[in-house]
Amino acid sequence: MRIGVIGTGRIGTIHANTLSRHRDVGSLILTDADVARAQELAHRLGETAAPGVDEIFRWGVDAVVITTATSAHAELIGRAARSGLPVFCEKPIALDLPGTLHAIGEVETVGTILQMGFQRRFDAGYLGAREAVRSGRLGRLHTVRALTSDQSPPSAAWLPLSGGLYRDTLIHDFDVLRWVTGREIVDVYAAGSDAGPAMFREAGDVDTAAAVLTLDDGTLATATATRLNGAGYDVRMELAGESDQIVVGLDDRTPIASTEPTGPPAADKPWSGFLERFGPAYEAELNAFVEVVRGERANPCDGREALQALRVAEACELSRRERRPVALAELPGGASAAAL
């Protein structure tokens, strides 16, 4: 199998490393807007660098992995679909619903594969939480608390391109909330704060956000995020039911300290970022993509799943701006949770 990797930044490099050593992947063709960066990575991995995207499609590949800037995702997905190629793409498909729906339409018209990169679906903790909920261990689920806290903010130049805290960061929590519970989010009420560094206000973004979400069975969930968590990178999910309560992301590297006299001590080496925290999950999702392309398993996260997470993010952004509850039914692209 020959795979084209478009984009060799941080996550593209991680994915290229995973694929280069995969037993079922014979070779890679790498390309990037920064040609020298792609060439350096290709040399290090013993793979081939292409001068541009056109060569990826002209030289011939069996599948495409897209890890470019978000603004290029939808166009590249469409191009791959028209070429009949399976695609793995980092989230999101696009930063708006029309662009997302158009790209999904191109994939579905041709009948090709689009697997989206929501890596938390492959994390051992979230897999365990899904099993606990689905097995009935928790009894009736009544409350879910999700959080994502970055240790350091992104660059000021990148913020206007990110889509904002809901679309860029909390979209992972929205996706995994649906996936773990098997329920749809029906309405949201969201707020955000830009009281931190001025660069967030200048970008029209917030540095901290919170949302209350109601699921279609009445379960209540909260999701919070911040770009400014000095203690470390913190991603957790707490699920409380009438019979039991569990937590994802609580280990000896969780950047939190107890004030109780007998509480656990602060982590000696707290998580510093998502690449470190979710390293095994990133590898697992690429292994899954190879299996999907080979026809050995079903697609674990298609474009419609990514669409639903984006709809929640869009609803939260609308709620924040207009200071009101927003029903997901107000947004286009709704779907049933039956396949979750």
Coordinates of C-alpha atoms in Angstrom, one line a residue:
M1 CA 0.0 0.0 0.0
R2 CA 1.3 3.4 -1.0
I3 CA -0.1 6.4 1.0
G4 CA 0.2 10.1 0.3
V5 CA 0.6 12.3 3.4
I6 CA -0.3 15.9 2.8
G7 CA 1.1 18.1 5.5
T8 CA 4.2 17.4 7.6
G9 CA 3.8 19.6 10.6
R10 CA 3.5 18.3 14.1
I11 CA 0.7 15.8 13.6
G12 CA 1.7 15.0 10.1
T13 CA 5.1 14.0 11.3
I14 CA 3.5 11.7 13.9
H15 CA 1.3 10.1 11.4
A16 CA 4.1 9.7 8.8
N17 CA 6.2 7.9 11.5
T18 CA 3.4 5.6 12.3
L19 CA 2.6 4.7 8.7
S20 CA 6.3 4.4 7.7
R21 CA 6.8 1.5 10.1
H22 CA 3.4 -0.2 9.5
R23 CA 3.8 -3.7 8.1
D24 CA 1.0 -3.2 5.5
V25 CA 2.3 0.1 4.2
G26 CA 4.9 -0.3 1.5
S27 CA 5.8 3.4 1.0
L28 CA 4.8 7.0 1.6
I29 CA 4.9 10.1 -0.5
L30 CA 5.1 13.2 1.6
T31 CA 4.4 16.8 0.7
D32 CA 4.0 20.1 2.5
A33 CA 3.6 23.8 1.7
D34 CA 7.1 24.0 3.3
V35 CA 8.9 21.8 0.7
A36 CA 12.1 21.6 2.7
R37 CA 10.2 20.3 5.8
A38 CA 8.7 17.5 3.7
Q39 CA 12.0 16.7 2.2
E40 CA 13.7 16.5 5.6
L41 CA 11.1 14.2 7.0
A42 CA 11.1 12.0 3.9
H43 CA 14.9 11.7 4.1
R44 CA 14.7 10.8 7.8
L45 CA 12.1 8.1 7.2
G46 CA 13.5 6.7 4.0
E47 CA 10.4 7.8 2.0
T48 CA 9.7 10.0 -1.0
A49 CA 9.0 13.8 -0.9
A50 CA 6.8 15.4 -3.6
P51 CA 7.1 19.1 -4.6
G52 CA 3.3 19.6 -4.2
V53 CA -0.1 18.1 -3.9
D54 CA -0.5 17.6 -7.6
E55 CA 2.3 15.1 -7.6
I56 CA 0.6 13.1 -4.8
F57 CA -2.3 12.4 -7.1
R58 CA -0.3 12.2 -10.4
W59 CA 2.3 9.8 -9.1
G60 CA -0.3 7.4 -7.8
V61 CA -1.3 6.4 -4.2
D62 CA -3.7 4.0 -2.7
A63 CA -4.9 6.4 0.0
V64 CA -4.4 9.9 1.3
V65 CA -3.8 11.3 4.8
I66 CA -4.6 15.0 5.2
T67 CA -2.9 16.9 8.0
T68 CA -2.7 20.4 6.5
A69 CA -4.2 23.6 7.8
T70 CA -7.9 23.3 8.3
S71 CA -8.7 25.7 5.4
A72 CA -7.4 23.1 2.9
H73 CA -9.2 20.1 4.3
A74 CA -12.5 20.3 2.4
E75 CA -10.9 20.9 -1.0
L76 CA -8.4 18.0 -0.5
I77 CA -11.1 15.7 0.7
G78 CA -13.1 16.5 -2.5
R79 CA -10.1 16.0 -4.7
A80 CA -9.3 12.6 -3.2
A81 CA -13.0 11.5 -3.5
R82 CA -13.1 12.5 -7.2
S83 CA -9.9 10.4 -7.6
G84 CA -11.6 7.4 -5.9
L85 CA -9.1 7.4 -3.0
P86 CA -9.8 6.6 0.7
V87 CA -9.0 9.6 3.0
F88 CA -7.9 10.0 6.6
C89 CA -8.3 13.7 7.6
E90 CA -7.6 15.5 10.8
K91 CA -10.6 17.3 12.3
P92 CA -12.5 19.3 11.3
I93 CA -13.6 18.8 7.7
A94 CA -14.1 22.6 7.5
L95 CA -14.7 25.5 9.8
D96 CA -18.3 25.9 8.8
L97 CA -21.3 23.7 8.1
P98 CA -21.8 24.5 4.4
G99 CA -18.2 23.5 3.6
T100 CA -18.5 20.4 5.7
L101 CA -21.7 19.3 4.1
H102 CA -20.3 19.9 0.6
A103 CA -17.2 17.8 1.3
I104 CA -19.3 15.0 2.8
G105 CA -21.6 15.1 -0.2
E106 CA -18.6 14.6 -2.6
V107 CA -17.5 11.6 -0.6
E108 CA -20.9 10.0 -0.4
T109 CA -21.7 10.7 -4.1
V110 CA -18.6 8.7 -5.2
G111 CA -18.8 6.2 -2.4
T112 CA -15.3 6.5 -1.1
I113 CA -14.0 6.4 2.5
L114 CA -13.5 9.4 4.8
Q115 CA -12.2 8.6 8.2
M116 CA -11.9 11.6 10.6
G117 CA -9.2 12.0 13.2
F118 CA -11.0 12.1 16.5
Q119 CA -8.2 10.2 18.4
R120 CA -10.0 10.0 21.8
R121 CA -12.1 7.2 20.4
F122 CA -9.0 5.1 20.5
D123 CA -7.8 6.1 24.0
A124 CA -7.9 3.3 26.6
G125 CA -9.7 5.5 29.1
Y126 CA -12.5 6.6 26.8
L127 CA -12.9 3.0 25.5
G128 CA -13.3 1.9 29.1
A129 CA -15.9 4.6 29.8
R130 CA -17.9 3.6 26.7
E131 CA -17.9 0.0 27.8
A132 CA -19.0 1.0 31.3
V133 CA -21.9 3.0 30.0
R134 CA -23.0 0.5 27.4
S135 CA -22.8 -2.5 29.9
G136 CA -25.1 -0.8 32.4
R137 CA -22.4 -0.7 35.1
L138 CA -23.3 3.0 35.9
G139 CA -27.0 2.4 35.9
R140 CA -29.0 5.4 34.6
L141 CA -26.4 8.0 33.6
H142 CA -27.4 11.4 35.0
T143 CA -24.3 13.6 34.8
V144 CA -21.2 13.9 32.6
R145 CA -18.4 16.4 33.2
A146 CA -15.8 16.9 30.4
L147 CA -12.8 19.2 30.3
T148 CA -9.9 20.0 28.1
S149 CA -7.2 22.4 29.4
D150 CA -4.1 23.3 27.4
Q151 CA -1.0 24.2 29.4
S152 CA 0.2 26.9 27.0
P153 CA -1.8 29.0 24.5
P154 CA -1.2 28.7 20.7
S155 CA 0.5 31.5 18.8
A156 CA -1.3 34.8 18.1
A157 CA -0.9 34.2 14.4
W158 CA -2.6 30.9 14.5
L159 CA -5.7 31.9 16.6
P160 CA -7.7 33.6 13.8
L161 CA -7.2 30.4 11.7
S162 CA -8.3 28.0 14.4
G163 CA -12.0 28.5 14.3
G164 CA -12.2 29.3 18.0
L165 CA -12.1 27.4 21.2
Y166 CA -15.4 25.5 20.6
R167 CA -14.5 24.4 17.1
D168 CA -10.8 23.7 17.7
T169 CA -10.7 22.2 21.2
L170 CA -14.1 21.4 22.7
I171 CA -15.1 19.7 19.5
H172 CA -13.1 16.7 20.8
D173 CA -15.2 16.6 24.0
F174 CA -18.4 16.9 22.0
D175 CA -17.5 14.0 19.7
V176 CA -16.4 11.7 22.5
L177 CA -19.4 12.6 24.6
R178 CA -21.7 11.4 21.8
W179 CA -19.5 8.3 21.3
V180 CA -19.2 7.3 24.9
T181 CA -22.9 7.7 25.8
G182 CA -24.4 6.8 22.4
R183 CA -26.8 9.8 22.8
E184 CA -27.3 12.9 20.8
I185 CA -26.9 16.4 22.2
V186 CA -30.2 18.3 21.8
D187 CA -29.5 21.7 23.2
V188 CA -26.6 23.8 24.6
Y189 CA -26.1 26.9 26.6
A190 CA -22.5 28.3 26.4
A191 CA -20.4 31.1 27.7
G192 CA -16.8 32.3 27.2
S193 CA -14.3 34.6 28.7
D194 CA -11.6 36.6 27.0
A195 CA -10.2 38.1 30.2
G196 CA -6.7 36.6 29.5
P197 CA -4.1 37.8 27.0
A198 CA -5.2 40.4 24.5
M199 CA -4.5 38.2 21.5
F200 CA -7.7 36.2 22.1
R201 CA -9.8 39.4 22.0
E202 CA -8.0 40.6 18.9
A203 CA -8.8 37.3 17.2
G204 CA -12.5 37.4 18.2
D205 CA -11.9 34.3 20.3
V206 CA -12.1 33.4 24.0
D207 CA -9.4 31.8 26.2
T208 CA -11.8 30.0 28.5
A209 CA -15.2 28.5 27.7
A210 CA -18.0 26.4 29.3
A211 CA -21.1 24.8 28.0
V212 CA -24.1 23.0 29.6
L213 CA -25.4 20.3 27.2
T214 CA -28.6 18.3 27.4
L215 CA -28.6 14.8 25.9
D216 CA -31.7 13.3 24.2
D217 CA -32.4 11.0 27.2
G218 CA -32.2 13.9 29.7
T219 CA -28.6 13.4 30.9
L220 CA -26.9 16.7 31.7
A221 CA -23.3 17.3 30.7
T222 CA -20.9 20.2 31.1
A223 CA -17.9 20.8 29.0
T224 CA -15.2 23.3 29.8
A225 CA -11.9 24.3 28.1
T226 CA -9.1 26.8 28.6
R227 CA -5.9 27.7 26.8
L228 CA -4.2 28.8 30.0
N229 CA -3.8 25.9 32.4
G230 CA -0.4 26.5 33.9
A231 CA -0.3 23.2 35.8
G232 CA -0.2 21.1 32.6
Y233 CA -2.3 19.5 29.9
D234 CA -5.5 18.2 31.5
V235 CA -8.1 16.1 29.7
R236 CA -10.8 14.3 31.7
M237 CA -14.3 13.0 31.6
E238 CA -16.4 12.1 34.7
L239 CA -19.5 10.0 34.3
A240 CA -21.9 9.7 37.2
G241 CA -24.9 7.2 37.2
E242 CA -27.3 6.0 39.8
S243 CA -25.1 2.9 40.4
D244 CA -21.5 4.0 40.0
Q245 CA -19.2 6.8 39.0
I246 CA -16.0 6.7 36.9
V247 CA -13.4 9.1 35.5
V248 CA -11.3 9.1 32.3
G249 CA -7.9 10.8 32.5
L250 CA -7.0 10.5 36.2
D251 CA -3.6 9.0 36.6
D252 CA -0.2 9.9 38.1
R253 CA 0.4 12.5 35.4
T254 CA -2.9 14.4 35.8
P255 CA -2.0 18.0 36.6
I256 CA -4.1 18.5 39.6
A257 CA -3.3 18.7 43.4
S258 CA -5.6 17.8 46.3
T259 CA -6.0 20.2 49.2
E260 CA -7.1 17.3 51.4
P261 CA -4.6 16.2 54.1
T262 CA -4.7 12.6 52.8
G263 CA -5.2 13.4 49.2
P264 CA -2.7 12.3 46.4
P265 CA 0.3 14.5 45.8
A266 CA 0.7 16.7 42.7
A267 CA 2.1 14.9 39.6
D268 CA 5.9 14.8 39.4
K269 CA 5.7 14.9 35.6
P270 CA 2.3 16.3 34.4
W271 CA 1.2 15.9 30.8
S272 CA 2.5 18.7 28.7
G273 CA 0.4 18.4 25.6
F274 CA -1.9 16.4 23.4
L275 CA 0.8 14.7 21.3
E276 CA 2.2 13.2 24.5
R277 CA -1.1 12.4 26.2
F278 CA -2.7 10.7 23.2
G279 CA 0.4 9.2 21.6
P280 CA -1.0 5.6 21.6
A281 CA -4.4 6.7 20.4
Y282 CA -2.9 8.6 17.4
E283 CA -1.1 5.4 16.4
A284 CA -4.2 3.3 16.9
E285 CA -6.4 5.5 14.7
L286 CA -3.9 5.3 11.8
N287 CA -3.6 1.5 12.2
A288 CA -7.4 1.4 12.0
F289 CA -7.3 3.5 8.8
V290 CA -5.1 1.0 7.2
E291 CA -7.5 -1.8 8.2
V292 CA -10.4 0.2 6.8
V293 CA -8.6 0.7 3.5
R294 CA -7.9 -3.0 3.4
G295 CA -11.5 -3.8 4.0
E296 CA -10.8 -5.5 7.3
R297 CA -13.0 -3.3 9.5
A298 CA -15.8 -0.7 9.4
N299 CA -15.0 3.0 9.4
P300 CA -14.8 4.0 13.1
C301 CA -15.4 7.8 12.5
D302 CA -16.8 8.9 9.2
G303 CA -17.7 12.4 8.0
R304 CA -21.2 12.3 9.4
E305 CA -19.8 11.8 12.9
A306 CA -17.5 14.8 12.5
L307 CA -20.4 16.8 11.2
Q308 CA -22.4 16.2 14.4
A309 CA -19.5 17.3 16.6
L310 CA -19.1 20.5 14.5
R311 CA -22.9 21.2 14.8
V312 CA -22.5 21.1 18.6
A313 CA -19.5 23.5 18.4
E314 CA -21.5 25.8 16.1
A315 CA -24.4 25.8 18.5
C316 CA -22.2 26.7 21.4
E317 CA -20.6 29.6 19.4
L318 CA -24.1 30.9 18.5
S319 CA -25.2 30.5 22.2
R320 CA -22.1 32.4 23.4
R321 CA -22.6 35.2 20.9
E322 CA -26.4 35.6 21.4
R323 CA -26.4 34.7 25.1
R324 CA -29.2 32.2 24.8
P325 CA -29.9 28.5 24.7
V326 CA -29.6 27.0 21.3
A327 CA -31.3 23.8 20.1
L328 CA -29.4 21.6 17.7
A329 CA -32.5 21.4 15.6
E330 CA -31.8 25.0 14.6
L331 CA -28.7 23.9 12.6
P332 CA -28.6 22.0 9.4
G333 CA -27.2 18.4 9.1
G334 CA -29.0 16.6 11.9
A335 CA -28.8 12.8 12.2
S336 CA -29.9 10.0 14.5
A337 CA -27.6 8.6 17.1
A338 CA -28.6 5.0 16.2
A339 CA -25.2 4.2 14.6
L340 CA -23.2 5.4 17.6

